[in-house]
GROMACS .gro file of C-alpha atoms in nm:
model
  371
    1MET     CA    1   9.878   9.588  11.512
    2THR     CA    2   9.969   9.633  11.859
    3PRO     CA    3  10.121   9.372  12.076
    4ILE     CA    4   9.947   9.171  12.406
    5PHE     CA    5  10.088   9.361  12.744
    6LEU     CA    6  10.018   9.372  13.086
    7ASN     CA    7   9.876   9.648  13.341
    8ALA     CA    8  10.024   9.665  13.649
    9ARG     CA    9   9.999   9.907  13.983
   10CYS     CA   10  10.087   9.906  14.277
   11ALA     CA   11   9.943  10.070  14.580
   12LEU     CA   12  10.100  10.152  14.893
   13PHE     CA   13   9.860  10.204  15.142
   14LEU     CA   14   9.963  10.393  15.476
   15LEU     CA   15   9.865  10.241  15.836
   16LEU     CA   16   9.778  10.535  16.094
   17VAL     CA   17   9.792  10.394  16.468
   18ALA     CA   18   9.733  10.725  16.718
   19PHE     CA   19   9.819  10.595  17.061
   20SER     CA   20   9.697  10.924  17.252
   21LEU     CA   21   9.729  10.847  17.648
   22SER     CA   22   9.610  11.108  17.953
   23ALA     CA   23   9.588  11.124  18.309
   24PHE     CA   24   9.339  11.105  18.484
   25ALA     CA   25   9.204  11.149  18.832
   26GLN     CA   26   9.152  10.825  19.095
   27GLY     CA   27   8.858  10.743  19.314
   28GLY     CA   28   8.509  10.959  19.410
   29SER     CA   29   8.136  10.815  19.400
   30GLY     CA   30   7.972  10.810  19.074
   31ASP     CA   31   7.788  11.138  19.076
   32LEU     CA   32   7.965  11.440  18.952
   33PRO     CA   33   8.225  11.555  19.114
   34PRO     CA   34   8.218  11.976  19.259
   35VAL     CA   35   8.428  12.262  19.114
   36PRO     CA   36   8.777  12.279  19.335
   37LYS     CA   37   8.875  12.650  19.453
   38SER     CA   38   9.117  12.759  19.382
   39THR     CA   39   9.416  12.805  19.603
   40SER     CA   40   9.717  12.938  19.464
   41SER     CA   41   9.747  13.199  19.198
   42LYS     CA   42   9.947  12.956  18.916
   43ALA     CA   43   9.811  12.789  18.769
   44LYS     CA   44   9.822  12.401  18.759
   45PRO     CA   45  10.059  12.251  18.535
   46LYS     CA   46   9.944  12.037  18.243
   47PRO     CA   47   9.919  11.683  18.217
   48SER     CA   48  10.151  11.564  18.069
   49THR     CA   49  10.149  11.433  17.694
   50THR     CA   50  10.263  11.093  17.452
   51LYS     CA   51  10.264  11.212  17.072
   52ALA     CA   52  10.115  10.944  16.898
   53LYS     CA   53  10.345  10.736  16.683
   54THR     CA   54  10.287  10.598  16.300
   55THR     CA   55  10.423  10.329  16.119
   56SER     CA   56  10.682  10.395  15.872
   57PRO     CA   57  10.577  10.199  15.493
   58LYS     CA   58  10.661   9.883  15.371
   59SER     CA   59  10.940   9.821  15.153
   60SER     CA   60  10.804   9.582  14.880
   61ALA     CA   61  10.954   9.409  14.595
   62LYS     CA   62  11.039   9.595  14.209
   63VAL     CA   63  10.696   9.534  14.014
   64VAL     CA   64  10.743   9.468  13.647
   65VAL     CA   65  10.550   9.681  13.425
   66ALA     CA   66  10.431   9.570  12.994
   67LYS     CA   67  10.644   9.797  12.747
   68GLU     CA   68  10.558   9.821  12.411
   69PRO     CA   69  10.965   9.867  12.174
   70ALA     CA   70  11.043  10.159  12.135
   71LYS     CA   71  11.073  10.181  11.758
   72VAL     CA   72  10.888   9.932  11.546
   73ALA     CA   73  11.065   9.939  11.181
   74PRO     CA   74  10.901   9.778  10.836
   75ILE     CA   75  11.062   9.433  10.710
   76ALA     CA   76  11.028   9.376  10.321
   77PHE     CA   77  11.043   9.001  10.116
   78ASP     CA   78  11.367   8.922  10.126
   79GLN     CA   79  11.553   9.193  10.287
   80PRO     CA   80  11.835   9.062  10.585
   81LEU     CA   81  11.700   9.262  10.849
   82GLU     CA   82  12.006   9.288  11.131
   83GLY     CA   83  11.821   9.372  11.510
   84LYS     CA   84  11.881   9.309  11.813
   85ILE     CA   85  11.712   9.328  12.191
   86GLU     CA   86  11.796   9.539  12.431
   87ALA     CA   87  11.634   9.598  12.738
   88GLN     CA   88  11.604   9.987  12.743
   89THR     CA   89  11.475   9.955  12.380
   90ALA     CA   90  11.316   9.622  12.392
   91GLY     CA   91  10.936   9.546  12.477
   92ARG     CA   92  10.856   9.387  12.783
   93ILE     CA   93  10.627   9.069  12.850
   94PRO     CA   94  10.560   9.067  13.250
   95PRO     CA   95  10.878   8.873  13.414
   96ASN     CA   96  11.124   8.877  13.171
   97VAL     CA   97  11.014   8.847  12.804
   98TYR     CA   98  11.202   9.095  12.592
   99TYR     CA   99  11.087   9.125  12.236
  100GLN     CA  100  11.131   9.358  11.915
  101ASP     CA  101  10.873   9.364  11.667
  102TYR     CA  102  10.882   9.436  11.315
  103VAL     CA  103  10.596   9.468  11.070
  104LEU     CA  104  10.570   9.283  10.739
  105THR     CA  105  10.235   9.364  10.509
  106GLY     CA  106  10.158   9.066  10.304
  107THR     CA  107   9.833   8.885  10.105
  108ASP     CA  108   9.660   8.648  10.153
  109ALA     CA  109   9.891   8.491   9.794
  110ASP     CA  110  10.184   8.512   9.987
  111LEU     CA  111  10.416   8.191  10.044
  112PHE     CA  112  10.685   8.292  10.233
  113ASN     CA  113  10.922   8.089  10.565
  114ILE     CA  114  11.133   8.354  10.791
  115GLN     CA  115  11.462   8.264  10.922
  116ILE     CA  116  11.659   8.436  11.142
  117SER     CA  117  12.008   8.339  11.291
  118SER     CA  118  12.188   8.485  11.611
  119LEU     CA  119  12.507   8.359  11.877
  120HIS     CA  120  12.140   8.327  12.089
  121ALA     CA  121  11.979   8.002  12.096
  122SER     CA  122  11.687   8.027  12.310
  123LEU     CA  123  11.531   8.346  12.007
  124LYS     CA  124  11.230   8.251  11.982
  125VAL     CA  125  10.922   8.446  11.626
  126GLU     CA  126  10.579   8.531  11.693
  127LEU     CA  127  10.370   8.659  11.460
  128LEU     CA  128  10.063   8.789  11.534
  129ASP     CA  129   9.765   9.015  11.330
  130ALA     CA  130   9.567   9.357  11.386
  131ASN     CA  131   9.449   9.144  11.620
  132LYS     CA  132   9.659   9.108  11.813
  133ILE     CA  133   9.631   8.757  11.705
  134MET     CA  134   9.837   8.491  11.735
  135VAL     CA  135   9.931   8.310  11.364
  136PRO     CA  136  10.038   7.983  11.377
  137LEU     CA  137  10.412   7.906  11.318
  138LYS     CA  138  10.560   7.594  11.248
  139ARG     CA  139  10.930   7.561  11.300
  140ASN     CA  140  11.125   7.293  11.146
  141GLU     CA  141  11.417   7.140  11.386
  142SER     CA  142  11.655   7.094  11.117
  143SER     CA  143  11.659   7.399  10.898
  144GLY     CA  144  11.500   7.648  11.210
  145GLU     CA  145  11.345   7.781  10.980
  146TYR     CA  146  10.966   7.909  11.093
  147HIS     CA  147  10.593   7.823  10.780
  148LEU     CA  148  10.277   7.925  10.832
  149ASN     CA  149  10.105   7.644  11.031
  150THR     CA  150   9.781   7.774  10.872
  151PRO     CA  151   9.592   7.603  10.674
  152ASP     CA  152   9.742   7.597  10.307
  153GLN     CA  153   9.970   7.803  10.471
  154ILE     CA  154   9.861   8.115  10.393
  155LEU     CA  155   9.782   8.438  10.601
  156PRO     CA  156   9.441   8.498  10.703
  157ALA     CA  157   9.401   8.817  10.525
  158ASP     CA  158   9.598   9.058  10.339
  159GLY     CA  159   9.713   9.340  10.572
  160GLU     CA  160  10.009   9.433  10.837
  161TYR     CA  161  10.145   9.161  11.047
  162ARG     CA  162  10.387   9.184  11.293
  163VAL     CA  163  10.700   8.987  11.307
  164ARG     CA  164  10.808   8.879  11.645
  165VAL     CA  165  11.139   8.771  11.839
  166SER     CA  166  11.180   8.731  12.142
  167VAL     CA  167  11.338   8.609  12.420
  168ALA     CA  168  11.333   8.504  12.854
  169PRO     CA  169  11.624   8.543  12.977
  170SER     CA  170  11.678   8.462  13.360
  171PRO     CA  171  11.684   8.682  13.538
  172THR     CA  172  11.744   8.985  13.402
  173LEU     CA  173  11.849   9.035  12.995
  174ALA     CA  174  12.275   9.162  13.112
  175ALA     CA  175  12.356   9.233  12.722
  176PRO     CA  176  12.154   9.342  12.363
  177VAL     CA  177  12.104   9.022  12.184
  178LEU     CA  178  12.192   9.041  11.834
  179PHE     CA  179  12.026   8.826  11.533
  180THR     CA  180  12.008   8.832  11.182
  181LEU     CA  181  11.570   8.840  11.073
  182LYS     CA  182  11.455   8.701  10.644
  183ILE     CA  183  11.157   8.719  10.550
  184ASN     CA  184  11.186   8.448  10.223
  185HIS     CA  185  10.939   8.505   9.949
  186LEU     CA  186  10.900   8.176   9.775
  187GLY     CA  187  10.573   8.319   9.530
  188LEU     CA  188  10.237   8.326   9.503
  189THR     CA  189   9.914   8.084   9.554
  190ALA     CA  190   9.848   7.967   9.300
  191ALA     CA  191   9.486   8.153   9.292
  192GLY     CA  192   9.656   8.461   9.423
  193TYR     CA  193   9.927   8.456   9.082
  194LYS     CA  194   9.567   8.453   8.863
  195ASN     CA  195   9.375   8.667   9.000
  196ARG     CA  196   9.629   8.947   9.029
  197LEU     CA  197   9.727   8.855   8.626
  198GLU     CA  198   9.387   8.879   8.569
  199GLN     CA  199   9.284   9.176   8.754
  200ILE     CA  200   9.579   9.319   8.513
  201VAL     CA  201   9.457   9.219   8.176
  202LYS     CA  202   9.138   9.347   8.227
  203GLY     CA  203   9.241   9.634   8.369
  204PHE     CA  204   9.503   9.761   8.000
  205ASN     CA  205   9.460  10.050   7.856
  206PRO     CA  206   9.659  10.134   7.527
  207GLN     CA  207   9.709  10.443   7.624
  208LYS     CA  208   9.876  10.323   7.972
  209VAL     CA  209  10.070  10.065   7.880
  210GLU     CA  210  10.398  10.157   8.120
  211GLU     CA  211  10.168  10.106   8.377
  212SER     CA  212  10.104   9.686   8.307
  213ILE     CA  213  10.424   9.700   8.211
  214GLY     CA  214  10.494   9.773   8.538
  215GLN     CA  215  10.204   9.557   8.775
  216LEU     CA  216  10.360   9.309   8.518
  217GLU     CA  217  10.738   9.345   8.597
  218ARG     CA  218  10.590   9.311   9.039
  219LEU     CA  219  10.399   9.012   8.979
  220SER     CA  220  10.726   8.850   8.751
  221GLN     CA  221  10.943   8.998   9.065
  222ASP     CA  222  10.683   8.770   9.322
  223ASP     CA  223  10.691   8.491   9.173
  224PRO     CA  224  10.958   8.483   8.969
  225LYS     CA  225  10.796   8.019   8.919
  226GLN     CA  226  10.469   8.099   8.745
  227ALA     CA  227  10.461   8.242   8.383
  228GLY     CA  228  10.138   8.407   8.257
  229ALA     CA  229  10.351   8.749   8.294
  230TYR     CA  230  10.662   8.659   8.092
  231GLU     CA  231  10.390   8.608   7.921
  232TYR     CA  232  10.239   8.885   7.897
  233LEU     CA  233  10.563   9.082   7.913
  234GLY     CA  234  10.673   8.934   7.599
  235LEU     CA  235  10.346   9.121   7.417
  236LEU     CA  236  10.359   9.422   7.542
  237TYR     CA  237  10.769   9.446   7.485
  238ASN     CA  238  10.686   9.337   7.052
  239GLU     CA  239  10.325   9.525   6.994
  240PHE     CA  240  10.314   9.860   7.188
  241GLN     CA  241  10.700   9.927   7.265
  242LYS     CA  242  10.858   9.759   6.968
  243ASP     CA  243  11.220   9.605   7.221
  244GLN     CA  244  11.242   9.201   7.052
  245VAL     CA  245  11.527   9.171   7.286
  246LYS     CA  246  11.309   9.202   7.618
  247GLY     CA  247  11.054   9.074   7.425
  248SER     CA  248  11.186   8.765   7.324
  249ALA     CA  249  11.371   8.717   7.675
  250ALA     CA  250  11.027   8.698   7.822
  251MET     CA  251  10.932   8.470   7.585
  252MET     CA  252  11.176   8.218   7.572
  253GLN     CA  253  11.129   8.261   8.004
  254ALA     CA  254  10.755   8.229   7.984
  255ILE     CA  255  10.810   7.878   7.730
  256LYS     CA  256  11.094   7.792   7.974
  257LEU     CA  257  10.847   7.811   8.207
  258GLY     CA  258  10.579   7.615   8.082
  259GLY     CA  259  10.431   7.850   7.897
  260SER     CA  260  10.413   8.043   7.528
  261ALA     CA  261  10.482   8.341   7.337
  262ILE     CA  262  10.230   8.533   7.244
  263PHE     CA  263  10.232   8.703   6.884
  264LYS     CA  264   9.914   8.878   6.737
  265VAL     CA  265   9.846   8.775   6.358
  266ALA     CA  266   9.655   8.819   6.039
  267HIS     CA  267   9.519   8.574   5.845
  268ASP     CA  268   9.282   8.492   5.552
  269SER     CA  269   8.963   8.266   5.754
  270GLN     CA  270   8.988   8.013   5.494
  271TRP     CA  271   9.468   8.053   5.570
  272ARG     CA  272   9.485   8.110   5.240
  273ARG     CA  273   9.817   8.293   5.105
  274PRO     CA  274   9.807   8.719   5.059
  275SER     CA  275   9.754   8.849   4.722
  276ARG     CA  276   9.883   9.164   4.598
  277ASP     CA  277   9.678   9.478   4.528
  278ARG     CA  278   9.822   9.589   4.201
  279GLN     CA  279   9.698   9.907   4.235
  280ASN     CA  280   9.915   9.997   4.621
  281GLN     CA  281  10.141   9.679   4.570
  282ARG     CA  282  10.056   9.541   4.897
  283MET     CA  283   9.960   9.167   5.061
  284SER     CA  284   9.654   9.203   5.160
  285PHE     CA  285   9.387   8.875   5.270
  286PRO     CA  286   9.068   8.794   5.103
  287ASP     CA  287   8.896   8.786   5.447
  288LEU     CA  288   9.115   8.888   5.688
  289ARG     CA  289   9.093   8.830   6.019
  290THR     CA  290   9.306   8.872   6.366
  291SER     CA  291   9.399   8.616   6.589
  292TRP     CA  292   9.636   8.521   6.864
  293VAL     CA  293   9.903   8.271   6.830
  294LYS     CA  294  10.043   8.068   7.100
  295ILE     CA  295  10.388   7.908   7.029
  296SER     CA  296  10.512   7.676   7.378
  297SER     CA  297  10.792   7.409   7.362
  298THR     CA  298  10.515   7.118   7.283
  299GLN     CA  299  10.219   7.331   7.008
  300LEU     CA  300  10.119   7.602   6.850
  301THR     CA  301   9.742   7.732   6.863
  302ILE     CA  302   9.612   7.958   6.696
  303SER     CA  303   9.267   8.145   6.889
  304ASP     CA  304   9.044   8.422   6.822
  305PHE     CA  305   9.102   8.765   6.921
  306ASN     CA  306   8.842   8.781   7.156
  307THR     CA  307   8.921   8.447   7.264
  308ILE     CA  308   9.283   8.374   7.380
  309ASP     CA  309   9.230   8.071   7.558
  310LYS     CA  310   9.033   7.918   7.366
  311PRO     CA  311   9.183   7.798   7.016
  312MET     CA  312   9.030   7.753   6.642
  313LEU     CA  313   9.337   7.499   6.602
  314THR     CA  314   9.645   7.301   6.750
  315ILE     CA  315   9.924   7.143   6.593
  316THR     CA  316  10.153   6.934   6.803
  317LYS     CA  317  10.529   6.936   6.803
  318ALA     CA  318  10.473   6.604   6.614
  319GLN     CA  319  10.285   6.770   6.314
  320LEU     CA  320  10.504   6.964   6.290
  321LYS     CA  321  10.674   6.990   5.948
  322GLU     CA  322  10.776   7.330   5.805
  323ALA     CA  323  10.793   7.654   5.883
  324ASN     CA  324  10.952   7.880   5.660
  325ARG     CA  325  10.852   8.221   5.551
  326PHE     CA  326  10.701   8.285   5.234
  327GLY     CA  327  10.998   8.503   5.046
  328GLN     CA  328  11.082   8.866   5.153
  329THR     CA  329  10.754   8.961   5.290
  330SER     CA  330  10.609   8.903   5.695
  331VAL     CA  331  10.414   8.592   5.578
  332LEU     CA  332  10.476   8.289   5.718
  333VAL     CA  333  10.387   7.933   5.550
  334ILE     CA  334  10.253   7.683   5.826
  335LYS     CA  335  10.297   7.327   5.691
  336HIS     CA  336  10.141   7.043   5.936
  337SER     CA  337   9.988   6.707   5.943
  338ASN     CA  338   9.714   6.743   6.173
  339LYS     CA  339   9.394   6.565   5.977
  340LEU     CA  340   9.199   6.813   6.185
  341VAL     CA  341   9.270   7.121   6.027
  342LYS     CA  342   9.244   7.188   5.651
  343PRO     CA  343   9.418   7.310   5.509
  344ASP     CA  344   9.738   7.176   5.560
  345THR     CA  345   9.902   7.487   5.496
  346ILE     CA  346   9.852   7.746   5.671
  347ASN     CA  347   9.975   8.132   5.621
  348PHE     CA  348   9.938   8.394   5.908
  349ALA     CA  349  10.151   8.737   5.877
  350LEU     CA  350  10.275   8.985   6.126
  351THR     CA  351  10.357   9.332   6.153
  352THR     CA  352  10.691   9.310   5.987
  353PRO     CA  353  10.929   9.102   5.879
  354ASN     CA  354  11.204   9.068   6.100
  355GLU     CA  355  10.875   9.000   6.400
  356ALA     CA  356  10.822   8.724   6.136
  357ASP     CA  357  11.180   8.563   6.209
  358GLN     CA  358  11.110   8.665   6.553
  359VAL     CA  359  10.873   8.406   6.530
  360LEU     CA  360  11.048   8.189   6.304
  361ASP     CA  361  11.272   8.177   6.536
  362VAL     CA  362  11.051   8.050   6.805
  363ILE     CA  363  10.887   7.794   6.633
  364LYS     CA  364  11.292   7.642   6.500
  365GLY     CA  365  11.349   7.694   6.865
  366ASN     CA  366  11.095   7.435   7.011
  367LEU     CA  367  10.853   7.211   6.795
  368LEU     CA  368  11.120   7.180   6.464
  369ARG     CA  369  11.460   7.180   6.667
  370LYS     CA  370  11.547   6.797   6.642
  371GLU     CA  371  11.586   6.633   7.063
   0.00000   0.00000   0.00000
């Protein structure tokens, strides 16, 4: 994206005025005069002539030409930048506007404001898109921050934009103007956040877990106030990296933001307790199913493995009566008072006893905690 500038050209035109003065004979009739006879061998002197006068070009005022800044540096969200506007390197819009541009890469999901601080009170901030069209900004008079003045306060499209800092001194820029510029990333729109999260989840590959974790971590940084990324980070840390410390931290953050801790569990179709196989001494459910358990600050839900957003059952905080681990196994026993869920005791198993204890801690810390 290039700034708007005016091309001005000046041409000086020289006017040459020549005056030729000749001597002419006087008298005579209308007939041609006769050829004069030579009376002397000496050549007659030639008539005198006068050199033509020329005018010198008039001096004109200096013309100001529009120019771009010598350098356009990138600027990132949340990274303060020390900048300056000086006559030799700044861009210029005739007659006396000096400016410096910075390239910002953003999306239509980014929410942000622009801060500028300087001893020079007349600095102005503008935003231009790739087509050199101004994107409307509105300045908060109390804080001095600039906000997008567009529908929903978002950028028109994904791409590169130029953040322009300008000053209009009178008559010239005698000394550099110093300033600090910062673009504060406030988060993402709900729709933009959801879209990115869905793309990460749909693109998940068990063979490339680290890639998905990196994408989720970046999403949590881009908007730390929404729970979705933390929910899936907790799940991946637990299930694939076997890191319960990081998993628990992500889950607690998700719950704090109104989300849930997510665990994969095994259970019987009728929620019956598992029985021990006599041959291998392992615990197994009569009719094995795999589902997702989601624990928030208000309820526990269990959803089918393929439809995590459609709970098969819900037990609220008020309905949950007791939660314990069955002996030394990884099976949890949940007692509740929800009349719509039969039986009033349900059983599900985690992968290991340690993970069962982790789930138990989440349940007790959020649903069985006495206020």
